[in-house]
PDB file of C-alpha atoms and ligand atoms in Angstrom:
ATOM      1  CA  MET A   1       0.000   0.000   0.000  1.00  0.00           C
ATOM      2  CA  PRO A   2       1.243   3.505  -0.708  1.00  0.00           C
ATOM      3  CA  ASP A   3       2.496   5.222   2.438  1.00  0.00           C
ATOM      4  CA  ALA A   4       3.233   8.866   1.602  1.00  0.00           C
ATOM      5  CA  LEU A   5       0.346   9.936  -0.597  1.00  0.00           C
ATOM      6  CA  THR A   6      -0.301  13.551  -1.470  1.00  0.00           C
ATOM      7  CA  LEU A   7      -4.035  13.079  -1.106  1.00  0.00           C
ATOM      8  CA  SER A   8      -5.611  12.692   2.273  1.00  0.00           C
ATOM      9  CA  LEU A   9      -8.628  10.485   2.855  1.00  0.00           C
ATOM     10  CA  PRO A  10     -11.499  10.952   2.439  1.00  0.00           C
ATOM     11  CA  PHE A  11     -10.755  12.418  -0.988  1.00  0.00           C
ATOM     12  CA  THR A  12     -13.256  13.786  -3.498  1.00  0.00           C
ATOM     13  CA  PRO A  13     -11.974  14.397  -7.017  1.00  0.00           C
ATOM     14  CA  ARG A  14     -12.999  17.877  -8.167  1.00  0.00           C
ATOM     15  CA  ARG A  15     -11.143  18.606 -11.400  1.00  0.00           C
ATOM     16  CA  ILE A  16     -10.685  15.611 -13.628  1.00  0.00           C
ATOM     17  CA  VAL A  17      -8.781  15.418 -16.920  1.00  0.00           C
ATOM     18  CA  VAL A  18      -9.466  12.506 -19.260  1.00  0.00           C
ATOM     19  CA  GLY A  19      -6.636  11.764 -21.713  1.00  0.00           C
ATOM     20  CA  ALA A  20      -8.124   9.292 -24.204  1.00  0.00           C
ATOM     21  CA  ASN A  21      -9.538   9.168 -27.726  1.00  0.00           C
ATOM     22  CA  ALA A  22     -12.940   8.462 -26.211  1.00  0.00           C
ATOM     23  CA  HIS A  23     -12.553  11.390 -23.785  1.00  0.00           C
ATOM     24  CA  ALA A  24     -15.856  13.042 -24.734  1.00  0.00           C
ATOM     25  CA  ASP A  25     -17.903   9.889 -24.080  1.00  0.00           C
ATOM     26  CA  ILE A  26     -16.062   9.107 -20.845  1.00  0.00           C
ATOM     27  CA  ALA A  27     -16.452  12.704 -19.631  1.00  0.00           C
ATOM     28  CA  ALA A  28     -20.165  12.680 -20.510  1.00  0.00           C
ATOM     29  CA  ALA A  29     -20.700   9.437 -18.620  1.00  0.00           C
ATOM     30  CA  ILE A  30     -18.873  10.789 -15.548  1.00  0.00           C
ATOM     31  CA  ARG A  31     -20.867  14.045 -15.635  1.00  0.00           C
ATOM     32  CA  ALA A  32     -24.113  12.095 -15.953  1.00  0.00           C
ATOM     33  CA  ALA A  33     -23.303  10.121 -12.802  1.00  0.00           C
ATOM     34  CA  ARG A  34     -21.645  12.933 -10.859  1.00  0.00           C
ATOM     35  CA  PRO A  35     -22.744  16.333 -12.211  1.00  0.00           C
ATOM     36  CA  GLU A  36     -20.725  18.140  -9.533  1.00  0.00           C
ATOM     37  CA  PHE A  37     -17.403  16.868 -10.933  1.00  0.00           C
ATOM     38  CA  GLU A  38     -15.641  19.191 -13.376  1.00  0.00           C
ATOM     39  CA  VAL A  39     -14.297  17.148 -16.272  1.00  0.00           C
ATOM     40  CA  ARG A  40     -12.062  18.127 -19.202  1.00  0.00           C
ATOM     41  CA  GLY A  41     -10.691  15.854 -21.861  1.00  0.00           C
ATOM     42  CA  ALA A  42      -8.621  15.482 -25.020  1.00  0.00           C
ATOM     43  CA  PRO A  43      -6.829  12.684 -26.885  1.00  0.00           C
ATOM     44  CA  PHE A  44      -3.786  11.879 -24.776  1.00  0.00           C
ATOM     45  CA  MET A  45      -1.329  13.410 -27.280  1.00  0.00           C
ATOM     46  CA  GLU A  46      -3.225  16.716 -27.020  1.00  0.00           C
ATOM     47  CA  ILE A  47      -3.314  17.028 -23.248  1.00  0.00           C
ATOM     48  CA  THR A  48      -1.511  20.253 -22.337  1.00  0.00           C
ATOM     49  CA  ALA A  49       0.606  21.235 -19.365  1.00  0.00           C
ATOM     50  CA  ALA A  50      -2.222  23.678 -18.497  1.00  0.00           C
ATOM     51  CA  ASP A  51      -4.721  20.779 -18.312  1.00  0.00           C
ATOM     52  CA  ILE A  52      -2.406  18.953 -15.932  1.00  0.00           C
ATOM     53  CA  SER A  53      -1.857  21.937 -13.655  1.00  0.00           C
ATOM     54  CA  TRP A  54      -5.642  22.512 -13.493  1.00  0.00           C
ATOM     55  CA  ALA A  55      -6.463  18.925 -12.470  1.00  0.00           C
ATOM     56  CA  ASP A  56      -6.400  17.038  -9.183  1.00  0.00           C
ATOM     57  CA  THR A  57      -7.255  13.750 -10.923  1.00  0.00           C
ATOM     58  CA  TYR A  58      -6.194  12.237 -14.248  1.00  0.00           C
ATOM     59  CA  ILE A  59      -7.749   9.357 -16.172  1.00  0.00           C
ATOM     60  CA  GLY A  60      -5.762   7.723 -18.972  1.00  0.00           C
ATOM     61  CA  PHE A  61      -3.710   4.804 -20.251  1.00  0.00           C
ATOM     62  CA  LYS A  62      -0.308   6.448 -20.024  1.00  0.00           C
ATOM     63  CA  ARG A  63       1.431   9.644 -19.158  1.00  0.00           C
ATOM     64  CA  PRO A  64       0.749  12.365 -21.729  1.00  0.00           C
ATOM     65  CA  PRO A  65       3.850  13.764 -23.449  1.00  0.00           C
ATOM     66  CA  ALA A  66       3.105  17.326 -22.277  1.00  0.00           C
ATOM     67  CA  ALA A  67       3.084  16.264 -18.636  1.00  0.00           C
ATOM     68  CA  HIS A  68       6.720  16.552 -17.577  1.00  0.00           C
ATOM     69  CA  ASP A  69       5.437  16.291 -14.059  1.00  0.00           C
ATOM     70  CA  MET A  70       1.863  15.673 -12.976  1.00  0.00           C
ATOM     71  CA  GLY A  71       1.393  19.151 -11.497  1.00  0.00           C
ATOM     72  CA  ALA A  72      -1.215  19.121  -8.732  1.00  0.00           C
ATOM     73  CA  VAL A  73      -2.622  15.749  -9.746  1.00  0.00           C
ATOM     74  CA  GLN A  74      -3.071  13.583  -6.658  1.00  0.00           C
ATOM     75  CA  TRP A  75      -4.745  10.555  -8.204  1.00  0.00           C
ATOM     76  CA  VAL A  76      -4.178   8.818 -11.543  1.00  0.00           C
ATOM     77  CA  HIS A  77      -6.704   6.208 -12.695  1.00  0.00           C
ATOM     78  CA  SER A  78      -5.331   3.975 -15.459  1.00  0.00           C
ATOM     79  CA  THR A  79      -7.904   2.974 -18.044  1.00  0.00           C
ATOM     80  CA  GLY A  80      -5.827  -0.063 -18.987  1.00  0.00           C
ATOM     81  CA  ALA A  81      -4.904  -3.278 -17.232  1.00  0.00           C
ATOM     82  CA  GLY A  82      -1.150  -2.696 -17.617  1.00  0.00           C
ATOM     83  CA  VAL A  83       0.252   0.370 -15.850  1.00  0.00           C
ATOM     84  CA  ASP A  84       3.702   0.414 -17.468  1.00  0.00           C
ATOM     85  CA  GLY A  85       2.638   3.623 -19.247  1.00  0.00           C
ATOM     86  CA  TRP A  86       2.710   5.221 -15.767  1.00  0.00           C
ATOM     87  CA  LEU A  87       5.254   3.292 -13.729  1.00  0.00           C
ATOM     88  CA  GLY A  88       7.699   3.063 -16.639  1.00  0.00           C
ATOM     89  CA  GLN A  89       7.549   6.860 -16.801  1.00  0.00           C
ATOM     90  CA  GLY A  90       8.504   7.250 -13.139  1.00  0.00           C
ATOM     91  CA  LEU A  91       5.157   8.445 -11.805  1.00  0.00           C
ATOM     92  CA  ASP A  92       5.752  10.321  -8.533  1.00  0.00           C
ATOM     93  CA  PRO A  93       5.208   7.705  -5.784  1.00  0.00           C
ATOM     94  CA  ARG A  94       3.117  10.201  -3.800  1.00  0.00           C
ATOM     95  CA  ILE A  95       0.425  10.112  -6.499  1.00  0.00           C
ATOM     96  CA  LEU A  96      -2.207   7.440  -5.941  1.00  0.00           C
ATOM     97  CA  LEU A  97      -2.318   5.045  -8.910  1.00  0.00           C
ATOM     98  CA  THR A  98      -5.344   2.833  -9.500  1.00  0.00           C
ATOM     99  CA  ARG A  99      -6.009   0.579 -12.445  1.00  0.00           C
ATOM    100  CA  SER A 100      -9.132  -0.333 -14.315  1.00  0.00           C
ATOM    101  CA  PRO A 101     -11.150  -3.143 -12.758  1.00  0.00           C
ATOM    102  CA  GLU A 102     -12.542  -3.904 -16.216  1.00  0.00           C
ATOM    103  CA  SER A 103     -12.205  -7.577 -17.138  1.00  0.00           C
ATOM    104  CA  PHE A 104     -10.172  -7.763 -20.348  1.00  0.00           C
ATOM    105  CA  GLY A 105     -10.025 -11.558 -20.144  1.00  0.00           C
ATOM    106  CA  PRO A 106     -13.101 -12.429 -22.230  1.00  0.00           C
ATOM    107  CA  MET A 107     -12.008 -10.276 -25.171  1.00  0.00           C
ATOM    108  CA  ILE A 108      -8.373 -11.388 -25.040  1.00  0.00           C
ATOM    109  CA  ALA A 109      -9.539 -15.020 -24.905  1.00  0.00           C
ATOM    110  CA  GLU A 110     -11.405 -14.437 -28.201  1.00  0.00           C
ATOM    111  CA  TRP A 111      -8.259 -12.875 -29.686  1.00  0.00           C
ATOM    112  CA  ALA A 112      -6.262 -15.942 -28.630  1.00  0.00           C
ATOM    113  CA  VAL A 113      -8.813 -18.453 -29.948  1.00  0.00           C
ATOM    114  CA  ALA A 114      -8.894 -16.587 -33.275  1.00  0.00           C
ATOM    115  CA  ARG A 115      -5.082 -16.879 -33.565  1.00  0.00           C
ATOM    116  CA  VAL A 116      -5.086 -20.567 -32.611  1.00  0.00           C
ATOM    117  CA  PHE A 117      -7.556 -21.358 -35.382  1.00  0.00           C
ATOM    118  CA  ALA A 118      -5.929 -19.002 -37.889  1.00  0.00           C
ATOM    119  CA  VAL A 119      -2.685 -20.922 -37.479  1.00  0.00           C
ATOM    120  CA  GLN A 120      -4.141 -24.409 -37.166  1.00  0.00           C
ATOM    121  CA  GLN A 121      -6.535 -23.960 -40.101  1.00  0.00           C
ATOM    122  CA  GLN A 122      -3.743 -22.302 -42.174  1.00  0.00           C
ATOM    123  CA  LEU A 123      -6.010 -19.370 -42.983  1.00  0.00           C
ATOM    124  CA  ALA A 124      -3.250 -17.100 -44.255  1.00  0.00           C
ATOM    125  CA  SER A 125      -1.918 -19.536 -46.830  1.00  0.00           C
ATOM    126  CA  LEU A 126      -5.441 -20.602 -47.880  1.00  0.00           C
ATOM    127  CA  LEU A 127      -6.228 -16.943 -48.496  1.00  0.00           C
ATOM    128  CA  ASP A 128      -3.030 -16.583 -50.538  1.00  0.00           C
ATOM    129  CA  ALA A 129      -4.059 -19.617 -52.612  1.00  0.00           C
ATOM    130  CA  GLN A 130      -7.573 -18.263 -53.074  1.00  0.00           C
ATOM    131  CA  ARG A 131      -6.265 -14.927 -54.321  1.00  0.00           C
ATOM    132  CA  GLU A 132      -4.246 -16.873 -56.922  1.00  0.00           C
ATOM    133  CA  GLN A 133      -7.275 -19.128 -57.696  1.00  0.00           C
ATOM    134  CA  ARG A 134      -5.148 -22.092 -56.682  1.00  0.00           C
ATOM    135  CA  TRP A 135      -6.780 -25.311 -55.385  1.00  0.00           C
ATOM    136  CA  ALA A 136      -4.319 -26.202 -52.639  1.00  0.00           C
ATOM    137  CA  PRO A 137      -5.434 -29.136 -50.433  1.00  0.00           C
ATOM    138  CA  ARG A 138      -3.467 -29.768 -47.259  1.00  0.00           C
ATOM    139  CA  ASP A 139      -3.730 -31.662 -43.995  1.00  0.00           C
ATOM    140  CA  ILE A 140      -5.390 -29.761 -41.203  1.00  0.00           C
ATOM    141  CA  ALA A 141      -4.703 -31.029 -37.687  1.00  0.00           C
ATOM    142  CA  ARG A 142      -7.257 -30.793 -34.883  1.00  0.00           C
ATOM    143  CA  VAL A 143      -6.836 -28.226 -32.128  1.00  0.00           C
ATOM    144  CA  ALA A 144      -8.400 -30.678 -29.667  1.00  0.00           C
ATOM    145  CA  GLY A 145      -5.711 -32.733 -27.999  1.00  0.00           C
ATOM    146  CA  THR A 146      -3.010 -30.059 -28.230  1.00  0.00           C
ATOM    147  CA  ARG A 147      -1.283 -28.542 -25.178  1.00  0.00           C
ATOM    148  CA  ALA A 148      -1.032 -24.943 -24.091  1.00  0.00           C
ATOM    149  CA  LEU A 149       1.283 -23.242 -21.630  1.00  0.00           C
ATOM    150  CA  LEU A 150      -0.177 -20.016 -20.280  1.00  0.00           C
ATOM    151  CA  VAL A 151       2.261 -17.530 -18.803  1.00  0.00           C
ATOM    152  CA  GLY A 152       0.060 -15.538 -16.431  1.00  0.00           C
ATOM    153  CA  THR A 153      -2.862 -17.095 -14.599  1.00  0.00           C
ATOM    154  CA  GLY A 154      -4.761 -13.980 -13.523  1.00  0.00           C
ATOM    155  CA  ASP A 155      -8.060 -12.744 -14.920  1.00  0.00           C
ATOM    156  CA  ILE A 156      -6.803 -12.798 -18.516  1.00  0.00           C
ATOM    157  CA  GLY A 157      -4.997 -16.131 -18.260  1.00  0.00           C
ATOM    158  CA  SER A 158      -8.017 -17.735 -16.573  1.00  0.00           C
ATOM    159  CA  HIS A 159     -10.369 -16.654 -19.352  1.00  0.00           C
ATOM    160  CA  ILE A 160      -7.957 -17.956 -21.983  1.00  0.00           C
ATOM    161  CA  ALA A 161      -7.655 -21.229 -20.032  1.00  0.00           C
ATOM    162  CA  THR A 162     -11.442 -21.602 -19.931  1.00  0.00           C
ATOM    163  CA  ALA A 163     -11.796 -20.978 -23.671  1.00  0.00           C
ATOM    164  CA  PHE A 164      -8.921 -23.313 -24.550  1.00  0.00           C
ATOM    165  CA  ALA A 165     -10.169 -26.072 -22.235  1.00  0.00           C
ATOM    166  CA  ALA A 166     -13.556 -25.910 -23.972  1.00  0.00           C
ATOM    167  CA  LEU A 167     -11.759 -26.633 -27.264  1.00  0.00           C
ATOM    168  CA  GLY A 168     -10.112 -29.727 -25.814  1.00  0.00           C
ATOM    169  CA  ILE A 169      -6.719 -28.098 -25.295  1.00  0.00           C
ATOM    170  CA  ALA A 170      -4.848 -29.259 -22.179  1.00  0.00           C
ATOM    171  CA  VAL A 171      -3.879 -26.138 -20.255  1.00  0.00           C
ATOM    172  CA  THR A 172      -0.870 -25.710 -17.986  1.00  0.00           C
ATOM    173  CA  GLY A 173      -0.141 -22.378 -16.334  1.00  0.00           C
ATOM    174  CA  VAL A 174       2.936 -20.745 -14.877  1.00  0.00           C
ATOM    175  CA  SER A 175       2.707 -17.938 -12.354  1.00  0.00           C
ATOM    176  CA  ARG A 176       4.663 -16.256  -9.593  1.00  0.00           C
ATOM    177  CA  SER A 177       2.927 -18.243  -6.886  1.00  0.00           C
ATOM    178  CA  GLY A 178       2.761 -21.513  -8.800  1.00  0.00           C
ATOM    179  CA  ARG A 179      -0.719 -22.048  -7.360  1.00  0.00           C
ATOM    180  CA  ALA A 180      -3.803 -22.891  -9.379  1.00  0.00           C
ATOM    181  CA  SER A 181      -6.099 -19.888  -9.540  1.00  0.00           C
ATOM    182  CA  HIS A 182      -8.840 -21.366 -11.685  1.00  0.00           C
ATOM    183  CA  PRO A 183     -10.180 -24.877 -12.374  1.00  0.00           C
ATOM    184  CA  ALA A 184      -9.639 -24.547 -16.147  1.00  0.00           C
ATOM    185  CA  PHE A 185      -5.901 -25.055 -15.562  1.00  0.00           C
ATOM    186  CA  ASP A 186      -4.914 -28.722 -15.476  1.00  0.00           C
ATOM    187  CA  ARG A 187      -1.909 -27.660 -13.409  1.00  0.00           C
ATOM    188  CA  VAL A 188       0.007 -24.530 -12.481  1.00  0.00           C
ATOM    189  CA  HIS A 189       3.750 -24.356 -11.871  1.00  0.00           C
ATOM    190  CA  SER A 190       6.111 -21.690 -10.652  1.00  0.00           C
ATOM    191  CA  ILE A 191       7.360 -19.312 -13.322  1.00  0.00           C
ATOM    192  CA  ASP A 192      10.869 -20.595 -12.509  1.00  0.00           C
ATOM    193  CA  ARG A 193       9.997 -23.746 -14.473  1.00  0.00           C
ATOM    194  CA  LEU A 194       9.221 -21.863 -17.697  1.00  0.00           C
ATOM    195  CA  ALA A 195      12.300 -23.028 -19.609  1.00  0.00           C
ATOM    196  CA  ASP A 196      11.583 -26.690 -18.724  1.00  0.00           C
ATOM    197  CA  LEU A 197       7.953 -26.498 -19.761  1.00  0.00           C
ATOM    198  CA  VAL A 198       8.046 -24.670 -23.108  1.00  0.00           C
ATOM    199  CA  GLY A 199       9.286 -27.792 -24.911  1.00  0.00           C
ATOM    200  CA  HIS A 200       6.026 -29.596 -24.064  1.00  0.00           C
ATOM    201  CA  ALA A 201       3.697 -26.891 -25.357  1.00  0.00           C
ATOM    202  CA  ASP A 202       2.000 -26.479 -28.731  1.00  0.00           C
ATOM    203  CA  TRP A 203       0.788 -22.987 -27.745  1.00  0.00           C
ATOM    204  CA  ILE A 204       2.565 -20.568 -25.430  1.00  0.00           C
ATOM    205  CA  VAL A 205       0.343 -17.656 -24.455  1.00  0.00           C
ATOM    206  CA  LEU A 206       1.694 -14.598 -22.663  1.00  0.00           C
ATOM    207  CA  SER A 207      -0.697 -12.381 -20.701  1.00  0.00           C
ATOM    208  CA  VAL A 208       1.644 -10.908 -18.114  1.00  0.00           C
ATOM    209  CA  PRO A 209       2.242  -7.189 -17.569  1.00  0.00           C
ATOM    210  CA  ASP A 210       5.569  -5.412 -17.971  1.00  0.00           C
ATOM    211  CA  THR A 211       7.337  -5.656 -14.603  1.00  0.00           C
ATOM    212  CA  PRO A 212      11.019  -5.942 -13.655  1.00  0.00           C
ATOM    213  CA  GLU A 213      10.436  -9.712 -13.256  1.00  0.00           C
ATOM    214  CA  SER A 214       8.623 -10.291 -16.542  1.00  0.00           C
ATOM    215  CA  ARG A 215      10.927  -8.218 -18.722  1.00  0.00           C
ATOM    216  CA  GLY A 216      12.901 -10.476 -21.068  1.00  0.00           C
ATOM    217  CA  LEU A 217      11.312 -13.603 -19.515  1.00  0.00           C
ATOM    218  CA  VAL A 218      10.944 -15.305 -22.896  1.00  0.00           C
ATOM    219  CA  SER A 219      14.614 -14.899 -23.759  1.00  0.00           C
ATOM    220  CA  ARG A 220      16.490 -16.401 -26.707  1.00  0.00           C
ATOM    221  CA  ALA A 221      17.555 -19.228 -24.363  1.00  0.00           C
ATOM    222  CA  VAL A 222      13.905 -19.995 -23.551  1.00  0.00           C
ATOM    223  CA  LEU A 223      12.896 -19.770 -27.213  1.00  0.00           C
ATOM    224  CA  GLU A 224      15.642 -22.262 -28.053  1.00  0.00           C
ATOM    225  CA  ARG A 225      13.973 -24.797 -25.738  1.00  0.00           C
ATOM    226  CA  CYS A 226      10.664 -24.569 -27.642  1.00  0.00           C
ATOM    227  CA  GLN A 227       9.777 -27.530 -29.870  1.00  0.00           C
ATOM    228  CA  GLY A 228       7.710 -25.912 -32.594  1.00  0.00           C
ATOM    229  CA  ALA A 229       5.219 -24.095 -30.351  1.00  0.00           C
ATOM    230  CA  VAL A 230       3.129 -21.175 -31.537  1.00  0.00           C
ATOM    231  CA  LEU A 231       3.813 -18.080 -29.419  1.00  0.00           C
ATOM    232  CA  LEU A 232       0.889 -15.752 -28.678  1.00  0.00           C
ATOM    233  CA  ASN A 233       1.666 -12.476 -26.919  1.00  0.00           C
ATOM    234  CA  ALA A 234      -1.171 -10.340 -25.555  1.00  0.00           C
ATOM    235  CA  GLY A 235       0.789  -9.062 -22.540  1.00  0.00           C
ATOM    236  CA  ARG A 236       3.628  -6.675 -23.263  1.00  0.00           C
ATOM    237  CA  GLY A 237       6.313  -6.730 -25.952  1.00  0.00           C
ATOM    238  CA  SER A 238       9.050  -6.388 -23.334  1.00  0.00           C
ATOM    239  CA  VAL A 239       8.299  -9.901 -22.018  1.00  0.00           C
ATOM    240  CA  VAL A 240       9.871 -11.440 -25.149  1.00  0.00           C
ATOM    241  CA  GLU A 241      13.385 -10.996 -26.514  1.00  0.00           C
ATOM    242  CA  GLU A 242      11.893  -9.602 -29.708  1.00  0.00           C
ATOM    243  CA  ALA A 243      15.171  -9.507 -31.651  1.00  0.00           C
ATOM    244  CA  ALA A 244      15.439 -13.305 -31.297  1.00  0.00           C
ATOM    245  CA  LEU A 245      12.001 -14.027 -32.796  1.00  0.00           C
ATOM    246  CA  PRO A 246      12.976 -14.192 -36.505  1.00  0.00           C
ATOM    247  CA  GLU A 247      15.709 -16.719 -35.676  1.00  0.00           C
ATOM    248  CA  ALA A 248      13.309 -18.721 -33.451  1.00  0.00           C
ATOM    249  CA  LEU A 249      10.824 -18.904 -36.338  1.00  0.00           C
ATOM    250  CA  ASP A 250      13.402 -19.616 -39.032  1.00  0.00           C
ATOM    251  CA  ARG A 251      14.999 -22.421 -37.012  1.00  0.00           C
ATOM    252  CA  GLY A 252      11.620 -23.961 -36.171  1.00  0.00           C
ATOM    253  CA  TRP A 253      11.873 -23.403 -32.410  1.00  0.00           C
ATOM    254  CA  LEU A 254       8.565 -21.651 -32.996  1.00  0.00           C
ATOM    255  CA  ARG A 255       6.036 -22.731 -35.625  1.00  0.00           C
ATOM    256  CA  ALA A 256       4.443 -19.280 -35.726  1.00  0.00           C
ATOM    257  CA  ALA A 257       3.959 -16.155 -33.628  1.00  0.00           C
ATOM    258  CA  ALA A 258       0.817 -14.087 -33.118  1.00  0.00           C
ATOM    259  CA  LEU A 259       1.824 -10.784 -31.596  1.00  0.00           C
ATOM    260  CA  ASP A 260      -0.442  -8.017 -30.364  1.00  0.00           C
ATOM    261  CA  VAL A 261       2.215  -6.129 -28.402  1.00  0.00           C
ATOM    262  CA  PHE A 262       5.738  -5.014 -29.247  1.00  0.00           C
ATOM    263  CA  THR A 263       8.723  -3.416 -27.568  1.00  0.00           C
ATOM    264  CA  THR A 264       8.087  -0.288 -29.676  1.00  0.00           C
ATOM    265  CA  GLU A 265       4.529   0.638 -30.634  1.00  0.00           C
ATOM    266  CA  PRO A 266       3.480   1.352 -33.283  1.00  0.00           C
ATOM    267  CA  LEU A 267       5.699  -1.444 -34.635  1.00  0.00           C
ATOM    268  CA  PRO A 268       8.361   0.369 -36.716  1.00  0.00           C
ATOM    269  CA  VAL A 269       8.175  -0.197 -40.485  1.00  0.00           C
ATOM    270  CA  SER A 270      11.772  -1.453 -40.307  1.00  0.00           C
ATOM    271  CA  SER A 271      10.770  -4.408 -38.101  1.00  0.00           C
ATOM    272  CA  PRO A 272      11.357  -7.813 -39.746  1.00  0.00           C
ATOM    273  CA  LEU A 273       8.209  -9.049 -37.976  1.00  0.00           C
ATOM    274  CA  TRP A 274       5.929  -7.214 -40.424  1.00  0.00           C
ATOM    275  CA  GLY A 275       6.970  -9.278 -43.406  1.00  0.00           C
ATOM    276  CA  HIS A 276       7.802 -12.587 -41.736  1.00  0.00           C
ATOM    277  CA  PRO A 277       5.618 -15.332 -43.252  1.00  0.00           C
ATOM    278  CA  LYS A 278       5.070 -17.009 -39.869  1.00  0.00           C
ATOM    279  CA  VAL A 279       4.041 -13.895 -37.957  1.00  0.00           C
ATOM    280  CA  LEU A 280       0.540 -12.532 -37.401  1.00  0.00           C
ATOM    281  CA  VAL A 281       0.733  -8.901 -36.300  1.00  0.00           C
ATOM    282  CA  SER A 282      -2.160  -7.080 -34.639  1.00  0.00           C
ATOM    283  CA  PRO A 283      -1.933  -3.477 -33.417  1.00  0.00           C
ATOM    284  CA  HIS A 284      -2.462  -3.837 -29.643  1.00  0.00           C
ATOM    285  CA  ILE A 285      -6.175  -4.537 -29.950  1.00  0.00           C
ATOM    286  CA  SER A 286      -6.590  -7.821 -28.125  1.00  0.00           C
ATOM    287  CA  GLY A 287      -8.219  -6.267 -25.052  1.00  0.00           C
ATOM    288  CA  LEU A 288      -9.837  -2.899 -25.539  1.00  0.00           C
ATOM    289  CA  THR A 289     -10.975  -0.539 -22.828  1.00  0.00           C
ATOM    290  CA  THR A 290     -14.669   0.228 -23.108  1.00  0.00           C
ATOM    291  CA  ILE A 291     -16.292   3.541 -22.239  1.00  0.00           C
ATOM    292  CA  ALA A 292     -18.484   1.840 -19.648  1.00  0.00           C
ATOM    293  CA  GLY A 293     -15.491   0.024 -18.169  1.00  0.00           C
ATOM    294  CA  ALA A 294     -13.348   3.159 -17.959  1.00  0.00           C
ATOM    295  CA  THR A 295     -16.173   5.163 -16.415  1.00  0.00           C
ATOM    296  CA  GLU A 296     -17.482   2.576 -13.973  1.00  0.00           C
ATOM    297  CA  GLY A 297     -13.981   1.718 -12.786  1.00  0.00           C
ATOM    298  CA  PHE A 298     -13.219   5.360 -12.132  1.00  0.00           C
ATOM    299  CA  LEU A 299     -16.541   5.966 -10.341  1.00  0.00           C
ATOM    300  CA  GLU A 300     -16.072   2.865  -8.176  1.00  0.00           C
ATOM    301  CA  CYS A 301     -12.610   4.024  -7.110  1.00  0.00           C
ATOM    302  CA  ALA A 302     -13.864   7.588  -6.547  1.00  0.00           C
ATOM    303  CA  ALA A 303     -16.711   6.339  -4.339  1.00  0.00           C
ATOM    304  CA  SER A 304     -14.237   4.368  -2.272  1.00  0.00           C
ATOM    305  CA  LEU A 305     -11.919   7.370  -1.820  1.00  0.00           C
ATOM    306  CA  GLU A 306     -14.876   9.521  -0.828  1.00  0.00           C
ATOM    307  CA  ARG A 307     -15.719   6.976   1.885  1.00  0.00           C
ATOM    308  CA  GLY A 308     -12.141   7.304   3.092  1.00  0.00           C
ATOM    309  CA  VAL A 309     -11.082   3.850   1.915  1.00  0.00           C
ATOM    310  CA  LEU A 310      -8.296   3.075  -0.565  1.00  0.00           C
ATOM    311  CA  PRO A 311      -9.855   1.377  -3.608  1.00  0.00           C
ATOM    312  CA  LYS A 312      -9.357  -2.320  -4.183  1.00  0.00           C
ATOM    313  CA  TRP A 313      -7.712  -1.355  -7.467  1.00  0.00           C
ATOM    314  CA  VAL A 314      -4.712   0.518  -6.054  1.00  0.00           C
ATOM    315  CA  VAL A 315      -1.611  -0.567  -7.972  1.00  0.00           C
ATOM    316  CA  ASP A 316       0.998  -2.350  -5.917  1.00  0.00           C
ATOM    317  CA  ARG A 317       4.018  -0.467  -7.198  1.00  0.00           C
ATOM    318  CA  ALA A 318       6.480  -3.073  -5.953  1.00  0.00           C
ATOM    319  CA  ARG A 319       4.743  -5.782  -8.006  1.00  0.00           C
ATOM    320  CA  GLY A 320       4.023  -3.454 -10.918  1.00  0.00           C
ATOM    321  CA  TYR A 321       0.297  -4.269 -11.270  1.00  0.00           C
TER     322      TYR A 321
HETATM  323  C1  GLV B   1      -3.775  -2.876 -22.642  1.00  0.00           C
HETATM  324  O1  GLV B   1      -2.775  -3.311 -23.071  1.00  0.00           O
HETATM  325  C2  GLV B   1      -4.028  -2.690 -21.256  1.00  0.00           C
HETATM  326  O2  GLV B   1      -3.090  -2.763 -20.451  1.00  0.00           O
HETATM  327  O3  GLV B   1      -5.186  -2.479 -20.898  1.00  0.00           O
END
C-alpha cells in the first residue's frame, strides 16, 4: 500500500482530466453520474501542461507527453490493465495510482482463440491460394488434444484457459505463486519452471504485464527450448526478446507467432516481424478498454476514496500491477 500519498482520505476528485480518444464519451458518462465533478478531456497526445496543472485527478492509459510532471494531480486512474505507461515513466510515488477493474479476459480469450484457429486452419496460406485461384489441399490437424502453456494465470490467463479447455486443449499455467487460480488449468507451476515447460507446449500464451520480473522472460535461451510451439503475446512486448524471434521462427523453435504487443509501438516499419511469413501482427487490440469500463472503474474508485477507503484497485508499485 502507498504510504506517503499527497491526497488525504477521504478524498473527493474535483477537477478531472481525461486523456483518451474516447474522452468526450467518458467525460459525458462521468458528468451524468456525478454532475458536480468538473471534467475536461482530449486525446492523450493533445493534453496540455495547463490541463495537468488545473487537475487534481487524471484518467488515462499512459502519461501524456506534455506532462513533464503531474502538477497538482493527486490521483491517476489507469484505463488499462497494464500500468507500465505510468510506472515506466517514473510516476511520482506520492500520487495514488489505481487501475481499471474492467475484465479484459473475455475479449483477449477471443483474440487468442482466433489466432489458434488461424494458425491451425492455415487461414493465411489458404487466403493466398484463393487470391491466386489455386486449389491447394493440405492436412489440417485438430486443435483438440493439443497442449497450451499459459504464462500468467490472472483474470486474462483464466479466461484464456477456460476458452482453450472448452476446445479440448490441455492447459498448464505458470505464475509467480505456482498455485492454481482457476479450475480450467490442469496444473500450475512456478514461473521458474518456464524453460523446462516450453518444450512440451504447442501454444505458449503470454498475458503478463511489464514488470522488472517479466521483462525479457521469454529470452532467446527460452525460445531455443521450444519444440515448434506457436507463441501468442497479448501481454507486453518487453516480455519477449523480440530480436530473437525471426531466428526462433526460421529455425523452427517456434512454428508461428501471433503478436499483439511489441517493444516499440506502433511497430516500426523497419521491423522484420511485419513481413515474416510465420508472424501474425495485430496493433495492440486484443483487449480494448470500453467507455463503460473506464467510467465505472473510475466511479467505483472515486466512491471508495470519498468513503475514506483506498480502492481495491490501487496498484501495488512493488509488483508493478
Ligand atoms: C492494454 O494493453 C491494457 O493494459 O489495458
